[in-house]
Amino acid sequence: KQEVTQIPAALSVPEGENLVLNCSFTDSAIYNLQWFRQDPGKGLTSLLLIQSSQREQTSGRLNASLDKSSGRSTLYIAASQPGDSATYLCAVIKIYNTDKLIFGTGTRLQVFP
Amino acid sequence: DAMVIQNPRYQVTQFGKPVTLSCSQTLNHNVMYWYQQKSSQAPKLLFHYYDKDFNNEADTPDNFQSRRPNTSFCFLDIRSPGLGDAAMYLCATSREDYSGKWTDTQYFGPGTRLTVL
């Protein structure tokens, strides 16, 4: 059974810091891994999608890496801003079960001015 | 420009009174999903439609049902809501090829927050 864990559960940092969010998964037979952002009381917004054959993806100040063999992904946020405050969720799709996203419980990030 | 629309955004119902949540999409995606998300928890997949094929998760209570009358619309029916069903309900869509060899990212709606009194 695939399990997805995110550490830390919550993080509070001053504006401008570079930070790393961690995601680990127990079964390396994944199709892809995605990072989502969720603002309080809102739906999810896809940030980055990494296919299983890829090692990283970048979008603006965000960089996500994937190491399938160790079952780990990191989301790097450069020069954090208060507008980055949200919950960040990682999710994997398993091979041969591509309909289903398996989510971690998220990291709640607060960036204060 | 909205792609996945959920109505209503907030729904209040009474214990045991049936309620229907709706989702529509302008993306023409063939797969639609319903998730339940309780406070500080990860979204939990309830079921999804692959075109008209309904796929129920094994642990989804019988109290929850769904309809997809056409590509654009999907409904979540809760027959007899209990206090434990209060949650955010998220609809999502994706495009998946019919061989199952690839799947696009899922696009989420803003959610409907259900309160059960």
mmCIF file of N, CA, C and O in Angstrom, chain B residues 37-75:
data_model
loop_
_atom_site.group_PDB
_atom_site.id
_atom_site.type_symbol
_atom_site.label_atom_id
_atom_site.label_comp_id
_atom_site.label_asym_id
_atom_site.label_seq_id
_atom_site.Cartn_x
_atom_site.Cartn_y
_atom_site.Cartn_z
ATOM 1 N N GLN B 37 -12.475 16.171 1.925
ATOM 2 C CA GLN B 37 -11.333 16.623 2.709
ATOM 3 C C GLN B 37 -11.822 17.192 4.040
ATOM 4 O O GLN B 37 -12.517 18.205 4.065
ATOM 5 N N LYS B 38 -11.434 16.542 5.111
ATOM 6 C CA LYS B 38 -11.759 17.037 6.445
ATOM 7 C C LYS B 38 -10.611 17.906 6.938
ATOM 8 O O LYS B 38 -9.499 17.853 6.405
ATOM 9 N N SER B 39 -10.911 18.671 7.958
ATOM 10 C CA SER B 39 -9.967 19.673 8.436
ATOM 11 C C SER B 39 -8.595 19.071 8.734
ATOM 12 O O SER B 39 -8.495 18.056 9.426
ATOM 13 N N SER B 40 -7.562 19.700 8.184
ATOM 14 C CA SER B 40 -6.167 19.314 8.394
ATOM 15 C C SER B 40 -5.849 17.903 7.910
ATOM 16 O O SER B 40 -4.865 17.299 8.354
ATOM 17 N N GLN B 41 -6.666 17.376 7.028
ATOM 18 C CA GLN B 41 -6.396 16.054 6.476
ATOM 19 C C GLN B 41 -6.176 16.140 4.967
ATOM 20 O O GLN B 41 -6.545 17.120 4.325
ATOM 21 N N ALA B 42 -5.592 15.106 4.419
ATOM 22 C CA ALA B 42 -5.417 15.026 2.981
ATOM 23 C C ALA B 42 -6.752 14.751 2.298
ATOM 24 O O ALA B 42 -7.648 14.142 2.900
ATOM 25 N N PRO B 43 -6.910 15.181 1.073
ATOM 26 C CA PRO B 43 -8.120 14.811 0.327
ATOM 27 C C PRO B 43 -8.216 13.292 0.186
ATOM 28 O O PRO B 43 -7.221 12.611 -0.044
ATOM 29 N N LYS B 44 -9.433 12.799 0.312
ATOM 30 C CA LYS B 44 -9.684 11.362 0.228
ATOM 31 C C LYS B 44 -10.604 11.103 -0.957
ATOM 32 O O LYS B 44 -11.696 11.651 -1.020
ATOM 33 N N LEU B 45 -10.145 10.292 -1.879
ATOM 34 C CA LEU B 45 -10.943 10.006 -3.071
ATOM 35 C C LEU B 45 -12.172 9.185 -2.698
ATOM 36 O O LEU B 45 -12.066 8.144 -2.033
ATOM 37 N N LEU B 46 -13.341 9.662 -3.129
ATOM 38 C CA LEU B 46 -14.593 8.933 -2.898
ATOM 39 C C LEU B 46 -14.903 8.027 -4.089
ATOM 40 O O LEU B 46 -15.202 6.842 -3.922
ATOM 41 N N PHE B 47 -14.894 8.606 -5.271
ATOM 42 C CA PHE B 47 -15.141 7.856 -6.504
ATOM 43 C C PHE B 47 -14.732 8.728 -7.683
ATOM 44 O O PHE B 47 -14.449 9.918 -7.537
ATOM 45 N N HIS B 48 -14.719 8.100 -8.853
ATOM 46 C CA HIS B 48 -14.465 8.865 -10.053
ATOM 47 C C HIS B 48 -15.150 8.218 -11.237
ATOM 48 O O HIS B 48 -15.513 7.037 -11.199
ATOM 49 N N TYR B 49 -15.356 9.034 -12.247
ATOM 50 C CA TYR B 49 -15.926 8.573 -13.508
ATOM 51 C C TYR B 49 -14.847 8.632 -14.571
ATOM 52 O O TYR B 49 -14.204 9.663 -14.766
ATOM 53 N N TYR B 50 -14.672 7.521 -15.231
ATOM 54 C CA TYR B 50 -13.824 7.458 -16.419
ATOM 55 C C TYR B 50 -14.824 7.396 -17.579
ATOM 56 O O TYR B 50 -15.375 6.347 -17.878
ATOM 57 N N ASP B 51 -15.028 8.531 -18.236
ATOM 58 C CA ASP B 51 -16.171 8.685 -19.150
ATOM 59 C C ASP B 51 -17.439 8.366 -18.355
ATOM 60 O O ASP B 51 -17.717 9.001 -17.359
ATOM 61 N N LYS B 52 -18.193 7.381 -18.775
ATOM 62 C CA LYS B 52 -19.414 7.039 -18.044
ATOM 63 C C LYS B 52 -19.206 5.888 -17.061
ATOM 64 O O LYS B 52 -20.145 5.494 -16.359
ATOM 65 N N ASP B 53 -18.028 5.372 -17.041
ATOM 66 C CA ASP B 53 -17.737 4.252 -16.133
ATOM 67 C C ASP B 53 -17.483 4.755 -14.724
ATOM 68 O O ASP B 53 -16.557 5.522 -14.475
ATOM 69 N N PHE B 54 -18.292 4.279 -13.797
ATOM 70 C CA PHE B 54 -18.222 4.707 -12.405
ATOM 71 C C PHE B 54 -17.269 3.802 -11.634
ATOM 72 O O PHE B 54 -17.354 2.590 -11.723
ATOM 73 N N ASN B 55 -16.367 4.412 -10.876
ATOM 74 C CA ASN B 55 -15.393 3.670 -10.084
ATOM 75 C C ASN B 55 -15.485 4.129 -8.632
ATOM 76 O O ASN B 55 -15.128 5.261 -8.295
ATOM 77 N N ASN B 56 -15.965 3.238 -7.790
ATOM 78 C CA ASN B 56 -16.177 3.559 -6.386
ATOM 79 C C ASN B 56 -14.987 3.073 -5.567
ATOM 80 O O ASN B 56 -14.498 1.963 -5.791
ATOM 81 N N GLU B 57 -14.493 3.904 -4.649
ATOM 82 C CA GLU B 57 -13.449 3.438 -3.745
ATOM 83 C C GLU B 57 -14.064 2.480 -2.731
ATOM 84 O O GLU B 57 -15.218 2.622 -2.322
ATOM 85 N N ALA B 58 -13.272 1.499 -2.329
ATOM 86 C CA ALA B 58 -13.792 0.426 -1.487
ATOM 87 C C ALA B 58 -14.336 0.931 -0.156
ATOM 88 O O ALA B 58 -15.295 0.367 0.385
ATOM 89 N N ASP B 59 -13.751 1.995 0.363
ATOM 90 C CA ASP B 59 -14.165 2.461 1.687
ATOM 91 C C ASP B 59 -15.106 3.660 1.636
ATOM 92 O O ASP B 59 -15.337 4.305 2.659
ATOM 93 N N THR B 60 -15.651 3.948 0.475
ATOM 94 C CA THR B 60 -16.631 5.032 0.378
ATOM 95 C C THR B 60 -17.970 4.541 0.931
ATOM 96 O O THR B 60 -18.478 3.517 0.484
ATOM 97 N N PRO B 61 -18.537 5.268 1.904
ATOM 98 C CA PRO B 61 -19.804 4.810 2.483
ATOM 99 C C PRO B 61 -20.928 4.765 1.446
ATOM 100 O O PRO B 61 -20.950 5.550 0.503
ATOM 101 N N ASP B 62 -21.870 3.863 1.678
ATOM 102 C CA ASP B 62 -23.014 3.719 0.763
ATOM 103 C C ASP B 62 -23.869 4.975 0.723
ATOM 104 O O ASP B 62 -24.648 5.171 -0.215
ATOM 105 N N ASN B 63 -23.743 5.782 1.709
ATOM 106 C CA ASN B 63 -24.464 7.047 1.821
ATOM 107 C C ASN B 63 -24.115 8.017 0.696
ATOM 108 O O ASN B 63 -24.851 8.962 0.420
ATOM 109 N N PHE B 64 -22.983 7.798 0.050
ATOM 110 C CA PHE B 64 -22.500 8.689 -0.991
ATOM 111 C C PHE B 64 -22.730 8.046 -2.350
ATOM 112 O O PHE B 64 -22.357 6.893 -2.579
ATOM 113 N N GLN B 65 -23.336 8.839 -3.234
ATOM 114 C CA GLN B 65 -23.557 8.368 -4.590
ATOM 115 C C GLN B 65 -23.200 9.488 -5.553
ATOM 116 O O GLN B 65 -23.072 10.653 -5.160
ATOM 117 N N SER B 66 -23.092 9.113 -6.823
ATOM 118 C CA SER B 66 -22.715 10.116 -7.812
ATOM 119 C C SER B 66 -23.424 9.849 -9.118
ATOM 120 O O SER B 66 -23.839 8.718 -9.402
ATOM 121 N N ARG B 67 -23.584 10.925 -9.887
ATOM 122 C CA ARG B 67 -24.177 10.846 -11.221
ATOM 123 C C ARG B 67 -23.352 11.693 -12.167
ATOM 124 O O ARG B 67 -22.880 12.776 -11.798
ATOM 125 N N ARG B 68 -23.229 11.190 -13.378
ATOM 126 C CA ARG B 68 -22.569 11.997 -14.402
ATOM 127 C C ARG B 68 -23.435 11.928 -15.658
ATOM 128 O O ARG B 68 -23.261 11.061 -16.501
ATOM 129 N N PRO B 69 -24.357 12.871 -15.817
ATOM 130 C CA PRO B 69 -25.295 12.816 -16.935
ATOM 131 C C PRO B 69 -24.653 13.106 -18.290
ATOM 132 O O PRO B 69 -25.170 12.670 -19.313
ATOM 133 N N ASN B 70 -23.563 13.845 -18.295
ATOM 134 C CA ASN B 70 -22.852 14.142 -19.536
ATOM 135 C C ASN B 70 -21.397 14.463 -19.194
ATOM 136 O O ASN B 70 -21.007 14.457 -18.020
ATOM 137 N N THR B 71 -20.590 14.758 -20.225
ATOM 138 C CA THR B 71 -19.161 14.992 -20.004
ATOM 139 C C THR B 71 -18.906 16.140 -19.048
ATOM 140 O O THR B 71 -17.961 16.119 -18.260
ATOM 141 N N SER B 72 -19.753 17.165 -19.112
ATOM 142 C CA SER B 72 -19.470 18.409 -18.401
ATOM 143 C C SER B 72 -19.877 18.402 -16.940
ATOM 144 O O SER B 72 -19.341 19.173 -16.147
ATOM 145 N N PHE B 73 -20.848 17.603 -16.578
ATOM 146 C CA PHE B 73 -21.415 17.693 -15.237
ATOM 147 C C PHE B 73 -21.240 16.408 -14.439
ATOM 148 O O PHE B 73 -21.323 15.309 -14.985
ATOM 149 N N CYS B 74 -21.063 16.605 -13.136
ATOM 150 C CA CYS B 74 -21.008 15.468 -12.231
ATOM 151 C C CYS B 74 -21.602 15.912 -10.891
ATOM 152 O O CYS B 74 -21.350 17.043 -10.445
ATOM 153 N N PHE B 75 -22.397 15.041 -10.277
ATOM 154 C CA PHE B 75 -23.076 15.380 -9.037
ATOM 155 C C PHE B 75 -22.671 14.409 -7.934
ATOM 156 O O PHE B 75 -22.431 13.229 -8.184
#
